[in-house]
mmCIF file of N, CA and C in Angstrom:
data_model
loop_
_atom_site.group_PDB
_atom_site.id
_atom_site.type_symbol
_atom_site.label_atom_id
_atom_site.label_comp_id
_atom_site.label_asym_id
_atom_site.label_seq_id
_atom_site.Cartn_x
_atom_site.Cartn_y
_atom_site.Cartn_z
ATOM 1 N N UNK A 1 14.262 26.980 42.105
ATOM 2 C CA UNK A 1 12.893 27.267 41.733
ATOM 3 C C UNK A 1 12.859 28.626 41.040
ATOM 4 N N UNK A 2 12.224 28.683 39.877
ATOM 5 C CA UNK A 2 12.143 29.970 39.173
ATOM 6 C C UNK A 2 11.393 31.014 40.019
ATOM 7 N N UNK A 3 11.809 32.268 39.929
ATOM 8 C CA UNK A 3 11.176 33.316 40.737
ATOM 9 C C UNK A 3 9.656 33.405 40.552
ATOM 10 N N UNK A 4 9.159 33.199 39.331
ATOM 11 C CA UNK A 4 7.714 33.313 39.121
ATOM 12 C C UNK A 4 6.952 32.172 39.817
ATOM 13 N N UNK A 5 7.592 31.012 39.932
ATOM 14 C CA UNK A 5 6.958 29.888 40.639
ATOM 15 C C UNK A 5 6.950 30.165 42.145
ATOM 16 N N UNK A 6 8.055 30.659 42.668
ATOM 17 C CA UNK A 6 8.117 31.001 44.092
ATOM 18 C C UNK A 6 7.105 32.084 44.440
ATOM 19 N N UNK A 7 6.981 33.086 43.583
ATOM 20 C CA UNK A 7 6.011 34.164 43.825
ATOM 21 C C UNK A 7 4.579 33.636 43.798
ATOM 22 N N UNK A 8 4.277 32.740 42.855
ATOM 23 C CA UNK A 8 2.931 32.166 42.778
ATOM 24 C C UNK A 8 2.633 31.318 44.011
ATOM 25 N N UNK A 9 3.605 30.535 44.460
ATOM 26 C CA UNK A 9 3.413 29.697 45.649
ATOM 27 C C UNK A 9 3.184 30.556 46.892
ATOM 28 N N UNK A 10 3.888 31.660 46.974
ATOM 29 C CA UNK A 10 3.721 32.555 48.122
ATOM 30 C C UNK A 10 2.364 33.256 48.086
ATOM 31 N N UNK A 11 1.913 33.640 46.902
ATOM 32 C CA UNK A 11 0.653 34.368 46.756
ATOM 33 C C UNK A 11 -0.580 33.472 46.917
ATOM 34 N N UNK A 12 -0.452 32.210 46.590
ATOM 35 C CA UNK A 12 -1.613 31.309 46.617
ATOM 36 C C UNK A 12 -1.405 30.215 47.659
ATOM 37 N N UNK A 13 -1.288 30.606 48.926
ATOM 38 C CA UNK A 13 -1.044 29.658 50.011
ATOM 39 C C UNK A 13 -2.296 28.845 50.307
ATOM 40 N N UNK A 14 -2.082 27.613 50.744
ATOM 41 C CA UNK A 14 -3.199 26.790 51.201
ATOM 42 C C UNK A 14 -3.668 27.295 52.556
ATOM 43 N N UNK A 15 -4.928 27.060 52.835
ATOM 44 C CA UNK A 15 -5.468 27.381 54.142
ATOM 45 C C UNK A 15 -4.821 26.454 55.164
ATOM 46 N N UNK A 16 -4.548 26.944 56.368
ATOM 47 C CA UNK A 16 -3.932 26.114 57.403
ATOM 48 C C UNK A 16 -4.884 25.016 57.889
ATOM 49 N N UNK A 17 -6.189 25.242 57.777
ATOM 50 C CA UNK A 17 -7.174 24.253 58.193
ATOM 51 C C UNK A 17 -7.607 23.436 56.978
ATOM 52 N N UNK A 18 -7.499 22.136 57.084
ATOM 53 C CA UNK A 18 -7.897 21.260 55.990
ATOM 54 C C UNK A 18 -8.854 20.192 56.508
ATOM 55 N N UNK A 19 -9.606 19.595 55.598
ATOM 56 C CA UNK A 19 -10.500 18.504 55.920
ATOM 57 C C UNK A 19 -9.760 17.210 55.644
ATOM 58 N N UNK A 20 -9.633 16.369 56.655
ATOM 59 C CA UNK A 20 -8.916 15.107 56.527
ATOM 60 C C UNK A 20 -9.888 13.969 56.794
ATOM 61 N N UNK A 21 -10.251 13.260 55.741
ATOM 62 C CA UNK A 21 -11.207 12.158 55.869
ATOM 63 C C UNK A 21 -10.481 10.839 56.047
ATOM 64 N N UNK A 22 -11.110 9.894 56.737
ATOM 65 C CA UNK A 22 -10.508 8.568 56.849
ATOM 66 C C UNK A 22 -10.386 7.916 55.477
ATOM 67 N N UNK A 23 -9.389 7.075 55.334
ATOM 68 C CA UNK A 23 -9.196 6.355 54.084
ATOM 69 C C UNK A 23 -10.341 5.370 53.882
ATOM 70 N N UNK A 24 -10.860 5.276 52.651
ATOM 71 C CA UNK A 24 -11.925 4.317 52.335
ATOM 72 C C UNK A 24 -11.631 3.671 50.993
ATOM 73 N N UNK A 25 -11.508 2.343 51.006
ATOM 74 C CA UNK A 25 -11.222 1.603 49.774
ATOM 75 C C UNK A 25 -12.218 1.903 48.664
ATOM 76 N N UNK A 26 -13.499 2.027 48.999
ATOM 77 C CA UNK A 26 -14.513 2.231 47.968
ATOM 78 C C UNK A 26 -14.413 3.593 47.280
ATOM 79 N N UNK A 27 -13.674 4.528 47.871
ATOM 80 C CA UNK A 27 -13.502 5.840 47.249
ATOM 81 C C UNK A 27 -12.165 5.987 46.526
ATOM 82 N N UNK A 28 -11.220 5.113 46.834
ATOM 83 C CA UNK A 28 -9.891 5.223 46.227
ATOM 84 C C UNK A 28 -9.899 4.600 44.841
ATOM 85 N N UNK A 29 -9.342 5.307 43.899
ATOM 86 C CA UNK A 29 -9.210 4.848 42.521
ATOM 87 C C UNK A 29 -7.831 5.191 42.018
ATOM 88 N N UNK A 30 -7.232 4.284 41.322
ATOM 89 C CA UNK A 30 -5.938 4.587 40.726
ATOM 90 C C UNK A 30 -6.189 5.063 39.302
ATOM 91 N N UNK A 31 -5.722 6.263 38.972
ATOM 92 C CA UNK A 31 -5.880 6.784 37.617
ATOM 93 C C UNK A 31 -4.608 7.524 37.215
ATOM 94 N N UNK A 32 -4.591 8.056 36.025
ATOM 95 C CA UNK A 32 -3.382 8.692 35.485
ATOM 96 C C UNK A 32 -2.952 9.929 36.276
ATOM 97 N N UNK A 33 -3.901 10.600 36.940
ATOM 98 C CA UNK A 33 -3.577 11.816 37.672
ATOM 99 C C UNK A 33 -3.168 11.553 39.120
ATOM 100 N N UNK A 34 -3.481 10.413 39.648
ATOM 101 C CA UNK A 34 -3.146 10.097 41.037
ATOM 102 C C UNK A 34 -1.688 9.682 41.126
ATOM 103 N N UNK A 35 -0.921 10.371 41.944
ATOM 104 C CA UNK A 35 0.515 10.114 42.048
ATOM 105 C C UNK A 35 0.851 9.073 43.111
ATOM 106 N N UNK A 36 -0.082 8.782 44.008
ATOM 107 C CA UNK A 36 0.173 7.841 45.094
ATOM 108 C C UNK A 36 -0.633 6.564 44.909
ATOM 109 N N UNK A 37 -0.060 5.455 45.377
ATOM 110 C CA UNK A 37 -0.857 4.237 45.419
ATOM 111 C C UNK A 37 -1.606 4.201 46.756
ATOM 112 N N UNK A 38 -2.371 3.159 46.970
ATOM 113 C CA UNK A 38 -3.205 3.069 48.171
ATOM 114 C C UNK A 38 -2.372 3.158 49.454
ATOM 115 N N UNK A 39 -1.275 2.419 49.524
ATOM 116 C CA UNK A 39 -0.447 2.404 50.734
ATOM 117 C C UNK A 39 0.174 3.773 51.014
ATOM 118 N N UNK A 40 0.631 4.452 49.975
ATOM 119 C CA UNK A 40 1.210 5.791 50.156
ATOM 120 C C UNK A 40 0.153 6.789 50.616
ATOM 121 N N UNK A 41 -1.038 6.696 50.062
ATOM 122 C CA UNK A 41 -2.124 7.605 50.447
ATOM 123 C C UNK A 41 -2.480 7.420 51.923
ATOM 124 N N UNK A 42 -2.590 6.183 52.368
ATOM 125 C CA UNK A 42 -2.920 5.926 53.769
ATOM 126 C C UNK A 42 -1.775 6.361 54.681
ATOM 127 N N UNK A 43 -0.539 6.127 54.293
ATOM 128 C CA UNK A 43 0.608 6.551 55.105
ATOM 129 C C UNK A 43 0.635 8.076 55.246
ATOM 130 N N UNK A 44 0.358 8.790 54.169
ATOM 131 C CA UNK A 44 0.323 10.255 54.245
ATOM 132 C C UNK A 44 -0.796 10.741 55.144
ATOM 133 N N UNK A 45 -1.952 10.095 55.093
ATOM 134 C CA UNK A 45 -3.063 10.494 55.965
ATOM 135 C C UNK A 45 -2.650 10.359 57.426
ATOM 136 N N UNK A 46 -1.968 9.274 57.747
ATOM 137 C CA UNK A 46 -1.531 9.059 59.129
ATOM 138 C C UNK A 46 -0.541 10.143 59.547
ATOM 139 N N UNK A 47 0.400 10.474 58.683
ATOM 140 C CA UNK A 47 1.381 11.526 58.986
ATOM 141 C C UNK A 47 0.684 12.876 59.165
ATOM 142 N N UNK A 48 -0.236 13.217 58.273
ATOM 143 C CA UNK A 48 -0.943 14.496 58.376
ATOM 144 C C UNK A 48 -1.735 14.560 59.672
ATOM 145 N N UNK A 49 -2.356 13.462 60.044
ATOM 146 C CA UNK A 49 -3.136 13.424 61.293
ATOM 147 C C UNK A 49 -2.220 13.623 62.500
ATOM 148 N N UNK A 50 -1.080 12.970 62.510
ATOM 149 C CA UNK A 50 -0.138 13.135 63.627
ATOM 150 C C UNK A 50 0.330 14.575 63.744
ATOM 151 N N UNK A 51 0.605 15.199 62.623
ATOM 152 C CA UNK A 51 1.051 16.610 62.646
ATOM 153 C C UNK A 51 -0.024 17.485 63.253
ATOM 154 N N UNK A 52 -1.300 17.210 62.934
ATOM 155 C CA UNK A 52 -2.396 18.000 63.472
ATOM 156 C C UNK A 52 -2.513 17.800 64.988
ATOM 157 N N UNK A 53 -2.333 16.573 65.435
ATOM 158 C CA UNK A 53 -2.462 16.280 66.870
ATOM 159 C C UNK A 53 -1.397 17.003 67.676
ATOM 160 N N UNK A 54 -0.160 17.022 67.195
ATOM 161 C CA UNK A 54 0.906 17.664 67.955
ATOM 162 C C UNK A 54 1.017 19.155 67.675
ATOM 163 N N UNK A 55 0.196 19.654 66.776
ATOM 164 C CA UNK A 55 0.142 21.080 66.531
ATOM 165 C C UNK A 55 1.343 21.682 65.832
ATOM 166 N N UNK A 56 1.932 20.944 64.890
ATOM 167 C CA UNK A 56 3.107 21.470 64.186
ATOM 168 C C UNK A 56 2.781 21.915 62.766
ATOM 169 N N UNK A 57 1.509 22.064 62.422
ATOM 170 C CA UNK A 57 1.173 22.434 61.037
ATOM 171 C C UNK A 57 1.340 23.877 60.788
#
């Protein structure tokens, strides 16, 4: 990773607290900017929720 990218990532950290909404078909849209399909998005939500429950975030 280039040093300027590492420095930017370190300087602009995400907040440890995030809002995690349940998956809803009516809100999901596949477009050019979305990198995940529906199944991947739901799987990630489940993983993020589990991490929050066990307190490893």
